[in-house]
Short mmCIF file of C-alpha atoms in Angstrom, two decimals:
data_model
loop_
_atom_site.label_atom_id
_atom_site.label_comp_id
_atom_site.label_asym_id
_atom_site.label_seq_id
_atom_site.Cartn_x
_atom_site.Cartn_y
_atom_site.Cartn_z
CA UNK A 1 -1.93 49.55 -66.90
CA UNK A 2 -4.84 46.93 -67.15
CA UNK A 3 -8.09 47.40 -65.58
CA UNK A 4 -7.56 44.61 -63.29
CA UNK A 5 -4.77 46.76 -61.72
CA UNK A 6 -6.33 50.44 -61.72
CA UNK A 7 -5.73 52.23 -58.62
CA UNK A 8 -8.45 52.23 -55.68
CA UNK A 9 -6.58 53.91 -53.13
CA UNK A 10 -7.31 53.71 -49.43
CA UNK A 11 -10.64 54.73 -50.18
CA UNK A 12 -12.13 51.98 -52.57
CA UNK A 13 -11.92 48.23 -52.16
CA UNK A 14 -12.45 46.49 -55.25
CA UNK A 15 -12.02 42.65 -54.25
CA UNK A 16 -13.39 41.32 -57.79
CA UNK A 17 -12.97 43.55 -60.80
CA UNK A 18 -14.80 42.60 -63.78
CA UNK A 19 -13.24 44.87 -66.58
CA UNK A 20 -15.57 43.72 -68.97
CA UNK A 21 -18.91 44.87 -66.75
CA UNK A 22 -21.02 47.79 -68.51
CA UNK A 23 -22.37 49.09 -65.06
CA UNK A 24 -20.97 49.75 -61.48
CA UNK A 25 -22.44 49.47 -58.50
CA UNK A 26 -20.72 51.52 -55.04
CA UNK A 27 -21.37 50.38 -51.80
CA UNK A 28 -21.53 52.17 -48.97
CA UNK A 29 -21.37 50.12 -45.30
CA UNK A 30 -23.20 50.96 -42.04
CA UNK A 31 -22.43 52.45 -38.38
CA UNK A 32 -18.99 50.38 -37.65
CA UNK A 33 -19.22 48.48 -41.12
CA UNK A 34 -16.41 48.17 -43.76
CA UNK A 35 -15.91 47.54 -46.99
CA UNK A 36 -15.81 43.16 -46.03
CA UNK A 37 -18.89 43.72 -45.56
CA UNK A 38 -19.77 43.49 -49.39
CA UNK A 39 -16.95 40.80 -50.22
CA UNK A 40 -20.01 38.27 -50.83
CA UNK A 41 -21.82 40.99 -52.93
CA UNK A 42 -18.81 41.41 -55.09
CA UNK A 43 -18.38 37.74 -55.71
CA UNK A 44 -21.84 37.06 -56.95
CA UNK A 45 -22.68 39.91 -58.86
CA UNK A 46 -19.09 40.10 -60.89
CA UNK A 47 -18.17 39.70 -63.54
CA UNK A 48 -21.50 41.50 -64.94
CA UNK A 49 -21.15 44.49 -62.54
CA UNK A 50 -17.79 45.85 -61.52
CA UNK A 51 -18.62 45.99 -57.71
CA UNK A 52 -16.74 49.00 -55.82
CA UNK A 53 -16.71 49.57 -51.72
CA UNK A 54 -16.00 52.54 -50.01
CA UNK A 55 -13.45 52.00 -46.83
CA UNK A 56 -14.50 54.75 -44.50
CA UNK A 57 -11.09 56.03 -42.24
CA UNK A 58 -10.78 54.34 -39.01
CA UNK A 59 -11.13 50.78 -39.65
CA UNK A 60 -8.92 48.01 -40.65
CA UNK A 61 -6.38 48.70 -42.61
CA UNK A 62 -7.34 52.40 -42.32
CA UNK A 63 -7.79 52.33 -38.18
CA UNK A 64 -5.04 54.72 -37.75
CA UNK A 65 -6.54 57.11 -39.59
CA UNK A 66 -8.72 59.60 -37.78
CA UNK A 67 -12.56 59.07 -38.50
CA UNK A 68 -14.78 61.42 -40.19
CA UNK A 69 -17.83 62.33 -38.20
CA UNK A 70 -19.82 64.00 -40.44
CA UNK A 71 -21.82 63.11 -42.98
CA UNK A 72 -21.31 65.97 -45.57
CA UNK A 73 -17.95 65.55 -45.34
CA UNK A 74 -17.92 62.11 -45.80
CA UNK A 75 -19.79 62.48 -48.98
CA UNK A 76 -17.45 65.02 -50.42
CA UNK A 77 -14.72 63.16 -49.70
CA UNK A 78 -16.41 60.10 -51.25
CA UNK A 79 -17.24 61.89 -54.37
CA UNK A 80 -14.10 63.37 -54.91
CA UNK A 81 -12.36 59.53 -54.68
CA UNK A 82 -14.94 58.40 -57.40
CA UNK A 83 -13.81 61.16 -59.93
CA UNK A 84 -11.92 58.33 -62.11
CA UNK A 85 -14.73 55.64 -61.87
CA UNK A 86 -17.70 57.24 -63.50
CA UNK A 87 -17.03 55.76 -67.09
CA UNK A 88 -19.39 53.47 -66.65
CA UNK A 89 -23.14 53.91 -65.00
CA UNK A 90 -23.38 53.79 -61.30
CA UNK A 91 -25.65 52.73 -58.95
CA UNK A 92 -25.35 53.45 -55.83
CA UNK A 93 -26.56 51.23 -52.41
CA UNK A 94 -26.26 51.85 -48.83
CA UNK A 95 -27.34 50.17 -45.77
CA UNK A 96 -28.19 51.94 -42.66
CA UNK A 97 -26.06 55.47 -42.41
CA UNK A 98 -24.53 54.17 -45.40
CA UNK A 99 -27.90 54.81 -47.17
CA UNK A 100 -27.75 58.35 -45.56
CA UNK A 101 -24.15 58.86 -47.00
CA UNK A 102 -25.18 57.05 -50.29
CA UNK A 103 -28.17 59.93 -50.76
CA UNK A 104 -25.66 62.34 -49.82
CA UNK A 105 -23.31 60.95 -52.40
CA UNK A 106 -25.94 60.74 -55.26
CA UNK A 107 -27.03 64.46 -54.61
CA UNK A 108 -23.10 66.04 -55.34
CA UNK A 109 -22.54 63.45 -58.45
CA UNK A 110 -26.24 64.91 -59.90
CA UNK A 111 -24.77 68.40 -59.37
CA UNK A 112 -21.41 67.38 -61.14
CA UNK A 113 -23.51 65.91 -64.27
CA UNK A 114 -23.57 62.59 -63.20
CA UNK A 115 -26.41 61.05 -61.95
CA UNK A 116 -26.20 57.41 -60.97
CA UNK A 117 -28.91 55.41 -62.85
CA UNK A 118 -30.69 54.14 -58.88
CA UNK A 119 -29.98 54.83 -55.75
CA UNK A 120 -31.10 51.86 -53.02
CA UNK A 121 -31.57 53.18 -49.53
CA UNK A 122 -31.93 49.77 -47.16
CA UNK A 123 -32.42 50.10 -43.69
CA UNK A 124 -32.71 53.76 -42.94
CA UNK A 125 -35.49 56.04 -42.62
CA UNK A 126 -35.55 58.67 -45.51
CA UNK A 127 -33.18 61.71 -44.79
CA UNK A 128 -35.89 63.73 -44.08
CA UNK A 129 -37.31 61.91 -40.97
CA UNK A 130 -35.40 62.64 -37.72
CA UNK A 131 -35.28 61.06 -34.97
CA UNK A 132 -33.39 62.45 -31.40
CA UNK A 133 -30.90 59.80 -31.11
CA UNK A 134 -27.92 60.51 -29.19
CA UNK A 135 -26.39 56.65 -28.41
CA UNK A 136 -22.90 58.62 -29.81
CA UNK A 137 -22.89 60.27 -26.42
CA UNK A 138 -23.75 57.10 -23.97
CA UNK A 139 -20.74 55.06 -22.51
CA UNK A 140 -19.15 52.02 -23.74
CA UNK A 141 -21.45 49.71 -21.83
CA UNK A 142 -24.44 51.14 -23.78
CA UNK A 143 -22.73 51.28 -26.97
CA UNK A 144 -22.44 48.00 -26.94
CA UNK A 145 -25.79 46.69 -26.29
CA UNK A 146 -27.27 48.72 -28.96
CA UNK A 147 -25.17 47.41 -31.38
CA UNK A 148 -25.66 43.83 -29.81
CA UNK A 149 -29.73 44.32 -30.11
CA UNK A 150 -29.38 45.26 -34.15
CA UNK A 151 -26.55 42.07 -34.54
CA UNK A 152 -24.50 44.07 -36.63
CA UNK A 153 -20.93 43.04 -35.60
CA UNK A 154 -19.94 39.67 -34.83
CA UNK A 155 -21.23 37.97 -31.34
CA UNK A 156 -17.33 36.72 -31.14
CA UNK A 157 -16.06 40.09 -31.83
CA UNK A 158 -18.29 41.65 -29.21
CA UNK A 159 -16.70 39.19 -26.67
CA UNK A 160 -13.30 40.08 -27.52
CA UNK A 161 -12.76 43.34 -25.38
CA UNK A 162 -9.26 43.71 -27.27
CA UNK A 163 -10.98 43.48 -30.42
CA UNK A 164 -13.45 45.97 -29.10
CA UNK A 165 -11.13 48.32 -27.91
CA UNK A 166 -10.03 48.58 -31.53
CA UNK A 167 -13.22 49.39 -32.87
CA UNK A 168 -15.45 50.89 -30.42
CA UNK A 169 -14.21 54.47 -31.94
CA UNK A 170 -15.09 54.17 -35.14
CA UNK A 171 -18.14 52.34 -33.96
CA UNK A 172 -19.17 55.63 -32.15
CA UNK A 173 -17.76 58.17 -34.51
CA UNK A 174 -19.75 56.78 -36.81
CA UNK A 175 -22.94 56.91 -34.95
CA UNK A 176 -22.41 60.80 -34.33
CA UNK A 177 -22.34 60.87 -37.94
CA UNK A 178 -25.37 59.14 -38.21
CA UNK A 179 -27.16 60.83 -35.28
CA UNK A 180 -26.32 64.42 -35.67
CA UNK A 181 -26.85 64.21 -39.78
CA UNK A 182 -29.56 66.67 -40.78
CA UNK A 183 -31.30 67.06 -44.35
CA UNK A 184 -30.49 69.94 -46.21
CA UNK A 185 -33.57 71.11 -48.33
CA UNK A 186 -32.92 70.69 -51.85
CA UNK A 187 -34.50 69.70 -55.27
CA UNK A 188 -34.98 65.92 -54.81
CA UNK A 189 -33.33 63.30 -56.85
CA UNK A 190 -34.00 63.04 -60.37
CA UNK A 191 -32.61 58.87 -60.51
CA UNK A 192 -34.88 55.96 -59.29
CA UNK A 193 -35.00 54.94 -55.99
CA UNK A 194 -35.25 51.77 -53.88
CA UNK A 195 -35.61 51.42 -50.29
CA UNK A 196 -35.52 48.49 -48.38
CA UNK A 197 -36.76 47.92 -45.16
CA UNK A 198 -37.37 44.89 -42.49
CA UNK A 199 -41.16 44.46 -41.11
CA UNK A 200 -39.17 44.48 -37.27
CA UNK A 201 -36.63 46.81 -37.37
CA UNK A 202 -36.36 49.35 -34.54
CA UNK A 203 -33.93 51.59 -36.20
CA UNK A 204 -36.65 52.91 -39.02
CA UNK A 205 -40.37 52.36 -39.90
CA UNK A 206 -41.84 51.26 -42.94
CA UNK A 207 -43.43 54.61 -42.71
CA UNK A 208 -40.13 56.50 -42.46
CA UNK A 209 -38.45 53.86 -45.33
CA UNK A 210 -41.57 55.02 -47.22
CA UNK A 211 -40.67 58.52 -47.41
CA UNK A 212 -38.10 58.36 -49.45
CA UNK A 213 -40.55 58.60 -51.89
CA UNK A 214 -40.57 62.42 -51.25
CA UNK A 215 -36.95 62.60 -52.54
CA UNK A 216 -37.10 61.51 -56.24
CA UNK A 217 -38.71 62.50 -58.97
CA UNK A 218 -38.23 59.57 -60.62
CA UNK A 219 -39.23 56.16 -59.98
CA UNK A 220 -39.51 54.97 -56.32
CA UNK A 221 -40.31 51.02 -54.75
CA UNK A 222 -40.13 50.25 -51.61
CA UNK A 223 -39.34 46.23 -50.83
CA UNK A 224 -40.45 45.14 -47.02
CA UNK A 225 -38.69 42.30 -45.91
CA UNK A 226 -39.20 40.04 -42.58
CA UNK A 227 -36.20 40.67 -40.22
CA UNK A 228 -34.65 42.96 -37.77
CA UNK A 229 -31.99 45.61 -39.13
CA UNK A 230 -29.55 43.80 -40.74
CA UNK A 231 -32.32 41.67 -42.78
CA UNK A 232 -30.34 41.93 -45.52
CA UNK A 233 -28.08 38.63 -44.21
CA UNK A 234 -31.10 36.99 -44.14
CA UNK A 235 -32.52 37.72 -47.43
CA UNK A 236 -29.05 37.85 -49.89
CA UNK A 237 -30.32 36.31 -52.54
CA UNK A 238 -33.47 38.27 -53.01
CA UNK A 239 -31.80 41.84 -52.95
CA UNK A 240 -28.92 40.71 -55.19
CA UNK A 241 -31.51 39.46 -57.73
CA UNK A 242 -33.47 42.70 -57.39
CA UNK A 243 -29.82 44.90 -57.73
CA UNK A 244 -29.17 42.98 -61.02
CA UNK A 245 -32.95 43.98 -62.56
CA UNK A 246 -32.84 47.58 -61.19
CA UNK A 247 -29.11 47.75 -62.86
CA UNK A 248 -30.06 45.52 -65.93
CA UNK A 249 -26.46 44.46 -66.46
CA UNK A 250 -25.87 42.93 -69.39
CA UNK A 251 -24.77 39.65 -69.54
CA UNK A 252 -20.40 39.56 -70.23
CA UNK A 253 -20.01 38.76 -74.40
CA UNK A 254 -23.18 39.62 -75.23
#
């Protein structure tokens, strides 16, 4: 079996794989994201970095599954599906809960002897600031025009109610995972960490994206960029180039 063909399972999309990369990056997608999400990531940053993304249950091609609503078990599921892929060094990034799940993640591959070289945590408040958030419990209507404020899913998709129909579970199981996620004290990180944050996002402060200083004891930067929540559409080019000097990936022959 080549490396082009090694299994993923329902768990891992890998849309470009680069078998000659010498470091992996894992991607973990917010409230209501999937895996398409990082399609564009994959394409630019391969074939230097072999770029993997987790499909949570409940979505797309995995929408009949039932969703997990809890972040712990998320993350050992997570870890337990990237068993076979830590031959080469991982770094890990998450947006929004996916940074949540992402810490999660990085804390059970540390205890299992493998620590991923950095861990970047963009758009979410470190995992020791709480807020009460309970949007998980509100009805449809108000679902909706939270995730309409942080432009996270598609204005054409939001118009669609079949579409929504579809998604609007996984949208909110996902939130309850989110919302009802509490830190576990524990010996912090011992990998560098990156957060990223946008100067006007409501969802998390550059205070709160600032703590996650408290949960490494390695290196920590925090980037601010201008934007809302999803900032990162608006600034591509910036984190990918900042990815590729936090991973150092070597450039393919050399």
């Amino acid at each position: 079996m080549t490396d082009e063909s090694r299994e993923t399972g329902p768990w891992i999309r890998r849309f470009h794989p680069a078998p000659e990369a010498r470091t992996r990056l894992v991607c973990f997608p917010h409230a209501g994201g999937s895996a398409t999400y990082y399609f564009p990531v994959s394409r630019v940053l391969s074939p230097a970095i072999d770029v993997l993304a987790i499909q949570y249950p409940g979505r797309q091609d995995r929408r009949h599954e039932p969703c997990v609503e809890d972040i712990e078990e998320l993350a050992d599921l997570v870890v337990g599906e990237l068993d076979s892929w830590r031959d080469l060094p991982l770094t890990l990034f998450g947006h929004s809960m996916g940074a949540t799940l992402a810490f999660e993640v990085a804390r059970r591959l540390e205890a299992g002897g493998t620590s991923p070289v950095t861990l970047f945590a963009s758009g979410r408040r470190a995992p020791s600031r709480v807020r009460d958030e309970r949007v998980h419990q509100a009805g449809d209507d108000r679902l909706i025009a939270d995730i309409t404020q942080l432009s996270g899913t598609d204005s054409a998709v939001l118009g669609d109610p079949e579409i929504l129909r579809m998604i609007l579970p996984a949208i909110r199981s996902d939130y309850k995972a989110a919302e009802t996620y509490r830190y576990r004290p524990g010996p912090p990180l011992g990998l560098d960490v990156v957060a990223l944050v946008g100067d006007a996002d409501q969802q998390v402060t550059v205070a709160e994206a600032e703590a996650w200083r408290e949960h490494t004891t390695a290196s920590f930067e925090l980037k601010v960029f201008s934007g809302g929540h999803f900032f990162l559409d608006s600034h591509v080019a910036a984190v990918l180039e900042l990815i590729r000097a936090r991973t150092s990936a070597p450039t393919v022959g050399s």
